[in-house]
Coordinates of C-alpha atoms in Angstrom, one line a residue:
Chain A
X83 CA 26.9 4.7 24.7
X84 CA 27.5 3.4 21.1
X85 CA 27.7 5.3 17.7
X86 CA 25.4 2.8 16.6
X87 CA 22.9 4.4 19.8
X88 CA 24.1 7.6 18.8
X89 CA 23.0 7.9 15.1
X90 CA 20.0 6.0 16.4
X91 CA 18.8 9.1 18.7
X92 CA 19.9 11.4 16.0
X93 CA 17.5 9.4 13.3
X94 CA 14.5 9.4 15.9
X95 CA 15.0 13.1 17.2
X96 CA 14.9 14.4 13.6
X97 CA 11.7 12.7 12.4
X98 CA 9.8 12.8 15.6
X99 CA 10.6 16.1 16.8
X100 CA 10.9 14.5 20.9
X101 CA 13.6 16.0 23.3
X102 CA 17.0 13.9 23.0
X103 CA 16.3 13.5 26.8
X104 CA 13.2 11.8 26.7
X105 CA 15.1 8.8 24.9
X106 CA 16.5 6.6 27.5
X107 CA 16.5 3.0 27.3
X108 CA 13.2 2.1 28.9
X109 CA 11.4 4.8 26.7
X110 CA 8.5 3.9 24.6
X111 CA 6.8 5.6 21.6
X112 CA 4.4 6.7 23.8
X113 CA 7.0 8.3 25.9
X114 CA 8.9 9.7 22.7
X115 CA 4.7 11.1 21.5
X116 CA 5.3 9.0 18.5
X117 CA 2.4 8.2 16.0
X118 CA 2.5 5.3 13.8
X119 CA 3.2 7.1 10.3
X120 CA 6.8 8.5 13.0
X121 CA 7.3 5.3 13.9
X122 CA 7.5 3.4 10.1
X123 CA 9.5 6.9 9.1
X124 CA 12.0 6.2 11.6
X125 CA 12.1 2.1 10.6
X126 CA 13.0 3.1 7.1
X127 CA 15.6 5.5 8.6
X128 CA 17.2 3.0 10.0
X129 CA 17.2 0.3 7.0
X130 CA 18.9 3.6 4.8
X131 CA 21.2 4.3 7.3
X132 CA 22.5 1.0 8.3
X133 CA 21.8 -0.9 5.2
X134 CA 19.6 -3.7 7.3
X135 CA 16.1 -4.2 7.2
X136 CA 13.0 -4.7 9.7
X137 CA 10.4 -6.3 9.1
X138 CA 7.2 -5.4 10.2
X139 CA 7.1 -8.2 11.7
X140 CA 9.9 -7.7 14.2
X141 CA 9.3 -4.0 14.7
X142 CA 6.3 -4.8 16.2
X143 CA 8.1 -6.5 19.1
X144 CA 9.4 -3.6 20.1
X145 CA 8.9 -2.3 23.5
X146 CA 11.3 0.5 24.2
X147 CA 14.1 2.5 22.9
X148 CA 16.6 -0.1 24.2
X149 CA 14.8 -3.0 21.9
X150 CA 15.5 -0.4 19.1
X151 CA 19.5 -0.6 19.5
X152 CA 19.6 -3.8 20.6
X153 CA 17.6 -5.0 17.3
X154 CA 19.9 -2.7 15.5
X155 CA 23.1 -3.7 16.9
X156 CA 22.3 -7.5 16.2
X157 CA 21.5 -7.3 12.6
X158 CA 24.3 -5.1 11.9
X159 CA 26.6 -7.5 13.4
X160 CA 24.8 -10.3 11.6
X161 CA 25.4 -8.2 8.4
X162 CA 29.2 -8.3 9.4
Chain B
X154 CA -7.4 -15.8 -20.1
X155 CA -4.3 -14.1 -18.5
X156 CA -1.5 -16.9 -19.8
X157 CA 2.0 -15.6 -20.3
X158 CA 1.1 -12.3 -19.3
X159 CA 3.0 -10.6 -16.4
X160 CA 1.4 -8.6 -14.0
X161 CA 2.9 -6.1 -10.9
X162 CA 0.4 -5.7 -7.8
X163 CA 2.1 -3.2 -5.8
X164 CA 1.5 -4.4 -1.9
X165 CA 0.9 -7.3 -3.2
X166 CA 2.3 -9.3 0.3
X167 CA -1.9 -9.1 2.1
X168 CA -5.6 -7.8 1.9
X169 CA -6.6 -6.7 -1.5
X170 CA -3.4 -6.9 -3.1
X171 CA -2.9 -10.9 -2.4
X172 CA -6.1 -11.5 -3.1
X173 CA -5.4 -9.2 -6.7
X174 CA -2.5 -11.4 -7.6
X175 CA -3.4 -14.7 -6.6
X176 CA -6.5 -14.1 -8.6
X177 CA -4.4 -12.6 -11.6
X178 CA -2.2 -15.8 -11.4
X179 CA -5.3 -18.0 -11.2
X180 CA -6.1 -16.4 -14.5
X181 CA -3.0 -17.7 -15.8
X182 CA -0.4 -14.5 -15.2
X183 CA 3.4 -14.6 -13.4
X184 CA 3.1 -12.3 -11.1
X185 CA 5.6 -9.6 -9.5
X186 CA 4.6 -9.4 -5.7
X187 CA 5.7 -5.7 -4.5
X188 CA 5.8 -5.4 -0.7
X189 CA 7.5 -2.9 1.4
X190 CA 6.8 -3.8 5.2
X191 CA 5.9 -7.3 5.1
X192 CA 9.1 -10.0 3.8
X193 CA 7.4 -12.9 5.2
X194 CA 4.1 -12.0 4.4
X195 CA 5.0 -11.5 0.8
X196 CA 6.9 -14.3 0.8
X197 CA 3.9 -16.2 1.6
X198 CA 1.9 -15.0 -1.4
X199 CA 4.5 -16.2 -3.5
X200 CA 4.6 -19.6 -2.3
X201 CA 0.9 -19.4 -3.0
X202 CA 0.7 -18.3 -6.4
X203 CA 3.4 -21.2 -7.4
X204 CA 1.3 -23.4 -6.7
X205 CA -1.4 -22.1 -8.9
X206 CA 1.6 -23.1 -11.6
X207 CA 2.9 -19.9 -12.6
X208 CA 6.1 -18.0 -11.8
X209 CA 6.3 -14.9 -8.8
X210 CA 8.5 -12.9 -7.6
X211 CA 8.4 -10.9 -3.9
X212 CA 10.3 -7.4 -5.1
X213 CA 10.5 -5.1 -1.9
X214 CA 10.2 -1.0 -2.5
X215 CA 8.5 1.9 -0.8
X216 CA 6.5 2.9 -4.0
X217 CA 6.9 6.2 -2.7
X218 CA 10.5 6.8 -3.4
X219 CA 11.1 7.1 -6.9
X220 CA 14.7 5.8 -7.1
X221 CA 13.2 2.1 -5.1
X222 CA 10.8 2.1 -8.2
X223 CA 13.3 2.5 -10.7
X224 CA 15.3 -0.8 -8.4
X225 CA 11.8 -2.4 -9.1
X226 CA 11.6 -1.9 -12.6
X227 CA 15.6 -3.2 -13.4
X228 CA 14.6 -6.4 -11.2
X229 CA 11.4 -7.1 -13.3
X230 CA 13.4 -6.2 -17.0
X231 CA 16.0 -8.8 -15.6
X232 CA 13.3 -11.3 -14.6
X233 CA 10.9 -11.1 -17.0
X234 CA 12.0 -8.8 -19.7
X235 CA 8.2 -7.3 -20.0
X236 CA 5.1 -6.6 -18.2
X237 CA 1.8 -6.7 -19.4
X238 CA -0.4 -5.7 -15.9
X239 CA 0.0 -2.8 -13.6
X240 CA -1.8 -2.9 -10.0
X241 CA -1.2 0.2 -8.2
X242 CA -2.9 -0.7 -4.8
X243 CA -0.4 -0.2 -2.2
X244 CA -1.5 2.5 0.0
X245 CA -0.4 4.0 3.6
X246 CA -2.0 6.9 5.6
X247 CA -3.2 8.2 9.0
X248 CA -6.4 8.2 10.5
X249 CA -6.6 11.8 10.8
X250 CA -9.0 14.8 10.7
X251 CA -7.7 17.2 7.8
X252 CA -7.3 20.0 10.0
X253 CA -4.7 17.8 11.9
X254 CA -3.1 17.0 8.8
X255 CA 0.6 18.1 8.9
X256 CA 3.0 18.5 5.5
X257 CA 4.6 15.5 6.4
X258 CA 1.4 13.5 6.6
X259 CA 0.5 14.7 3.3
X260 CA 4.1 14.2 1.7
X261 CA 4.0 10.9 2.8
X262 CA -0.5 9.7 1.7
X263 CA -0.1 11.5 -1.7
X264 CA 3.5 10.2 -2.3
X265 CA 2.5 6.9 -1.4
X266 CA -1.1 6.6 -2.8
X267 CA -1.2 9.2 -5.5
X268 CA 2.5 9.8 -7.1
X269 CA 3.3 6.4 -7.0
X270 CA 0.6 5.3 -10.0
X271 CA 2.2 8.0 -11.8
X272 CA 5.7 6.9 -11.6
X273 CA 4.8 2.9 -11.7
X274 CA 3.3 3.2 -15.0
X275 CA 6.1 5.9 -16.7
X276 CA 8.2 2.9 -16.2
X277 CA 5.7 0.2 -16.3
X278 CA 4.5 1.6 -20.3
X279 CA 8.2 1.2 -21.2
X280 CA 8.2 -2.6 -20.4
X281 CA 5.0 -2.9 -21.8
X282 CA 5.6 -2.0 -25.6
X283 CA 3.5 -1.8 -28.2
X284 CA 1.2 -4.8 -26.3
X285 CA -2.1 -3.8 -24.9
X286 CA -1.4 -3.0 -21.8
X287 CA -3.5 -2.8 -18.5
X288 CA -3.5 -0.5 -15.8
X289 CA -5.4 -0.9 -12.7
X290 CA -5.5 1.7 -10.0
X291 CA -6.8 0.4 -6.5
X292 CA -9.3 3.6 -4.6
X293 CA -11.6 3.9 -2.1
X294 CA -15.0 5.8 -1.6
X295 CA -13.0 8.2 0.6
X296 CA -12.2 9.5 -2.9
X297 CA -15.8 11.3 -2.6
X298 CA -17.3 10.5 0.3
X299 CA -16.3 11.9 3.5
X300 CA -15.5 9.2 6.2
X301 CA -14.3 11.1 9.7
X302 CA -10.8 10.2 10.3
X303 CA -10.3 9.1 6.5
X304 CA -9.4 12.9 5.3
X305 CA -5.1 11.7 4.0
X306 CA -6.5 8.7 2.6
X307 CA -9.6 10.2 1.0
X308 CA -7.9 13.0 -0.7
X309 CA -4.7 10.4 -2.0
X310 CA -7.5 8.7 -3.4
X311 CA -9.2 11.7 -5.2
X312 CA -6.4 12.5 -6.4
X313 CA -5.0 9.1 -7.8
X314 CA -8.2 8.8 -9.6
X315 CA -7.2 12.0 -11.4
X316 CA -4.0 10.9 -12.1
X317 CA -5.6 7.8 -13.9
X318 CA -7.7 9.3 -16.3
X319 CA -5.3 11.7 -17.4
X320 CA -3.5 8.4 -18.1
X321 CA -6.4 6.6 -19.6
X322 CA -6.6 9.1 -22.4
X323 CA -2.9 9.6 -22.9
X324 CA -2.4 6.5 -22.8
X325 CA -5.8 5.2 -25.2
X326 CA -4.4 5.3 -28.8
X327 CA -1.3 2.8 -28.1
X328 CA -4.2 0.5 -26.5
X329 CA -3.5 0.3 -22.6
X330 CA -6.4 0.7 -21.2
X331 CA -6.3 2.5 -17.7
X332 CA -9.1 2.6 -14.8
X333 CA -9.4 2.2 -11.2
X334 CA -11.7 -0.1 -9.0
X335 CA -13.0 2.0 -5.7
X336 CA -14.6 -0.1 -3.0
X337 CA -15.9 0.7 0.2
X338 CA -15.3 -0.7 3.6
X339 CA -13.4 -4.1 2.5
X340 CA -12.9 -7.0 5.4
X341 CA -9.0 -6.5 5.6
X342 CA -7.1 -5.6 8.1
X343 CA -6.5 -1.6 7.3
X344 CA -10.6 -2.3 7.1
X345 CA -10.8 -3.8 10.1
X346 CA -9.3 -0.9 12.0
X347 CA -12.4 1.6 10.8
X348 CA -14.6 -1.1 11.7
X349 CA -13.4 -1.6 14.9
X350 CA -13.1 2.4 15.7
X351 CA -17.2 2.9 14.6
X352 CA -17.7 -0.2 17.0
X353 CA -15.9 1.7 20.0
X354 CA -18.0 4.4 18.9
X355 CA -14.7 6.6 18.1
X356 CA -16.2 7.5 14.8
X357 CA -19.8 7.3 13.4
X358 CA -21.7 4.1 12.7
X359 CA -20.9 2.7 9.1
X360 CA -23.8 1.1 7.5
X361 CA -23.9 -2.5 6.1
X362 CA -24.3 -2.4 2.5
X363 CA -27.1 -2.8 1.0
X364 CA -26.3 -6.2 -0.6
X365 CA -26.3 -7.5 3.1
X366 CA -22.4 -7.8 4.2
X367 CA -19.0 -6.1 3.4
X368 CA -17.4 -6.4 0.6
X369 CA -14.4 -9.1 0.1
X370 CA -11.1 -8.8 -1.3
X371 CA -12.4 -11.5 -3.8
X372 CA -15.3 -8.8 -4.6
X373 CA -12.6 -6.2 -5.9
X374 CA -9.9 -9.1 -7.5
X375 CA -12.3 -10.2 -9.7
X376 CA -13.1 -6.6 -11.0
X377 CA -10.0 -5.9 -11.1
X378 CA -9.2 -9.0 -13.6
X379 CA -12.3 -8.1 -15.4
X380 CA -10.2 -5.0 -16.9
X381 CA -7.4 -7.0 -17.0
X382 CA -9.2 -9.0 -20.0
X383 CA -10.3 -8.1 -23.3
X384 CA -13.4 -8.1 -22.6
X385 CA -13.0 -4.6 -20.6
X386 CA -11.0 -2.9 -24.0
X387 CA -13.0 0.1 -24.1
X388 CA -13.4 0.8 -20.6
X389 CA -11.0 3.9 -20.2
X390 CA -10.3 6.4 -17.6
X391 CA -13.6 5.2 -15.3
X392 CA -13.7 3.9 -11.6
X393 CA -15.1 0.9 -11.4
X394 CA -17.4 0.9 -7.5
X395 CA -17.6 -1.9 -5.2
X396 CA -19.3 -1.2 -2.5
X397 CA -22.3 -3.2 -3.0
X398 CA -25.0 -0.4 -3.3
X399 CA -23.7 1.4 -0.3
X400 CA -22.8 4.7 -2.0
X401 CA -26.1 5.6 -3.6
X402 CA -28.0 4.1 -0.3
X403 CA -26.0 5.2 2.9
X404 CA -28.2 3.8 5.3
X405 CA -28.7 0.4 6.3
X406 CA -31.4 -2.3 5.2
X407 CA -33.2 -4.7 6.3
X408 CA -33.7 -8.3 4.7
X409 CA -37.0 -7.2 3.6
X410 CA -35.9 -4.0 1.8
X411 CA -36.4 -0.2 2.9
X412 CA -39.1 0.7 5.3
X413 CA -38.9 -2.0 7.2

């Protein structure tokens, strides 16, 4: 498991309260009892703590938590 | 009408915001885009206002952190040096009863909807100098009426309207005239949504208004750059409704009038 997954969990336990269990990678937000207001929280999370950004856009492509890293992962490498 | 002015629409990238600053550009204005979720989308705006021969820039911020306005307002002194139009119309919120309304839910509507006019024109005044100034606040008929689901948008609203006429009159004897424009139901796609929830019957029926369809996001842009103008110098501190009749008349007509 990556830091990058790690500080990912830690971002998505924090703002929507779920179990650090329940996030495995075929969870969705469903799974994680996410609303939509949880789910744009934890996007801008994400663009603070990694310096990237998601568009709209793209975020709405996601399915479950392991489109989440993945998406991550990519544009911080791109960033590199 | 608008020439050389410069004007910020805050969610500027869709809905009633594009439709605000395309028609502010039509009138002549550069205009600063302000999105926050939507790059391409604003992006797309700007393209569009080119066209209409005048300057725009797509600024991204969450208007509801203070320190991404104050990024905002160093990228428009840098660009343009001044600003002569405030829009506050972006806007964000849950459908949500108020007794399922959490802190974070509120911290988030009122930060967003409210605050954020607040903040935007302490910074915006600065840029705008001893010119007459115009500020614009963007509200719905949530502000008063009581739509189910609607209760974190409806009581942003309210309380941006306050916020605005305590600006109106502080801001009346150095000639920036502040007011808001509140519409009803408008076809867009935050609109869309409560339209599509009283269709599955999730919430109550919304009448039609009485002038005979739903207000456009052409309907409120052209209000809106009514007070932009001259024309509108001693209109101060009021909301401006939209809603074509529907607020006084909250049941729907037929073509041949009530009764029928």
């Amino acid at each position: 498991m990556s830091a990058t997954e790690e500080t990912i969990k830690d971002i998505i336990v924090k703002i929507v309260h779920c179990d650090r269990e329940v996030l495995k990678p075929e969870s969705t937000f469903q799974d994680m009892k996410a609303d939509s207001l949880d789910m744009v929280q934890v996007l801008v999370a994400l663009e603070d703590e990694f310096g990237i950004e998601i568009p709209d856009e793209d975020a709405q492509k996601f399915k479950n938590f392991a489109d989440f890293v993945g998406y991550v992962e990519a544009k911080i490498a791109e960033k590199k | 009408m608008l020439k050389g002015k410069v004007a910020l629409v805050t969610g500027g990238s869709r809905g009633i915001g594009k439709a605000i600053a395309i028609k502010l550009a039509q009138e002549g204005a550069s205009v600063v885009v302000n999105f926050f979720r939507r790059r391409e989308a604003a992006q797309e705006t700007v393209q569009e206002i080119e066209k209409l021969g005048v300057s725009a820039q797509a600024i991204r911020a969450n208007v509801g952190e203070p320190e991404k306005i104050d990024e905002m307002f160093h990228t428009i002194a840098d660009s343009f040096g001044r600003l002569d139009i405030l829009v506050s119309n972006a806007a964000s919120g849950l459908p949500r009863q108020a007794m399922d309304l959490d802190p974070k839910g509120w911290a988030w509507t009122l930060d967003i909807n409210a605050r954020a006019l607040l903040l935007l024109a302490q910074r915006a005044v600065k840029l705008m100098d001893d010119r007459a100034g115009k500020i614009v606040a963007i509200s719905s008929l949530g502000s008063s009426i009581i739509w189910p689901g609607y209760a974190p948008i409806g009581i942003s609203k309210a309380t941006l309207e306050a916020v605005m006429r305590y600006l109106a009159i502080e801001l009346a004897p150095r000639d920036i005239c502040v007011n808001a424009v509140s519409a009803s139901i408008v076809a867009t796609d935050s609109g869309m949504f409560f339209l599509k929830a009283a269709q599955a019957g999730q919430i109550p029926a919304l009448p039609t208004p009485p002038a005979g369809r739903l207000v456009s996001v052409e309907d409120v842009a052209n209000v809106v750059a009514f007070l932009c103008s001259e024309a509108a110098f001693m209109i101060r501190g009021q909301t401006i409704v939209v809603d074509g009749g529907m607020s006084i008349a909250p049941f729907n007509i037929t073509k041949q009038g009530i009764g029928d």
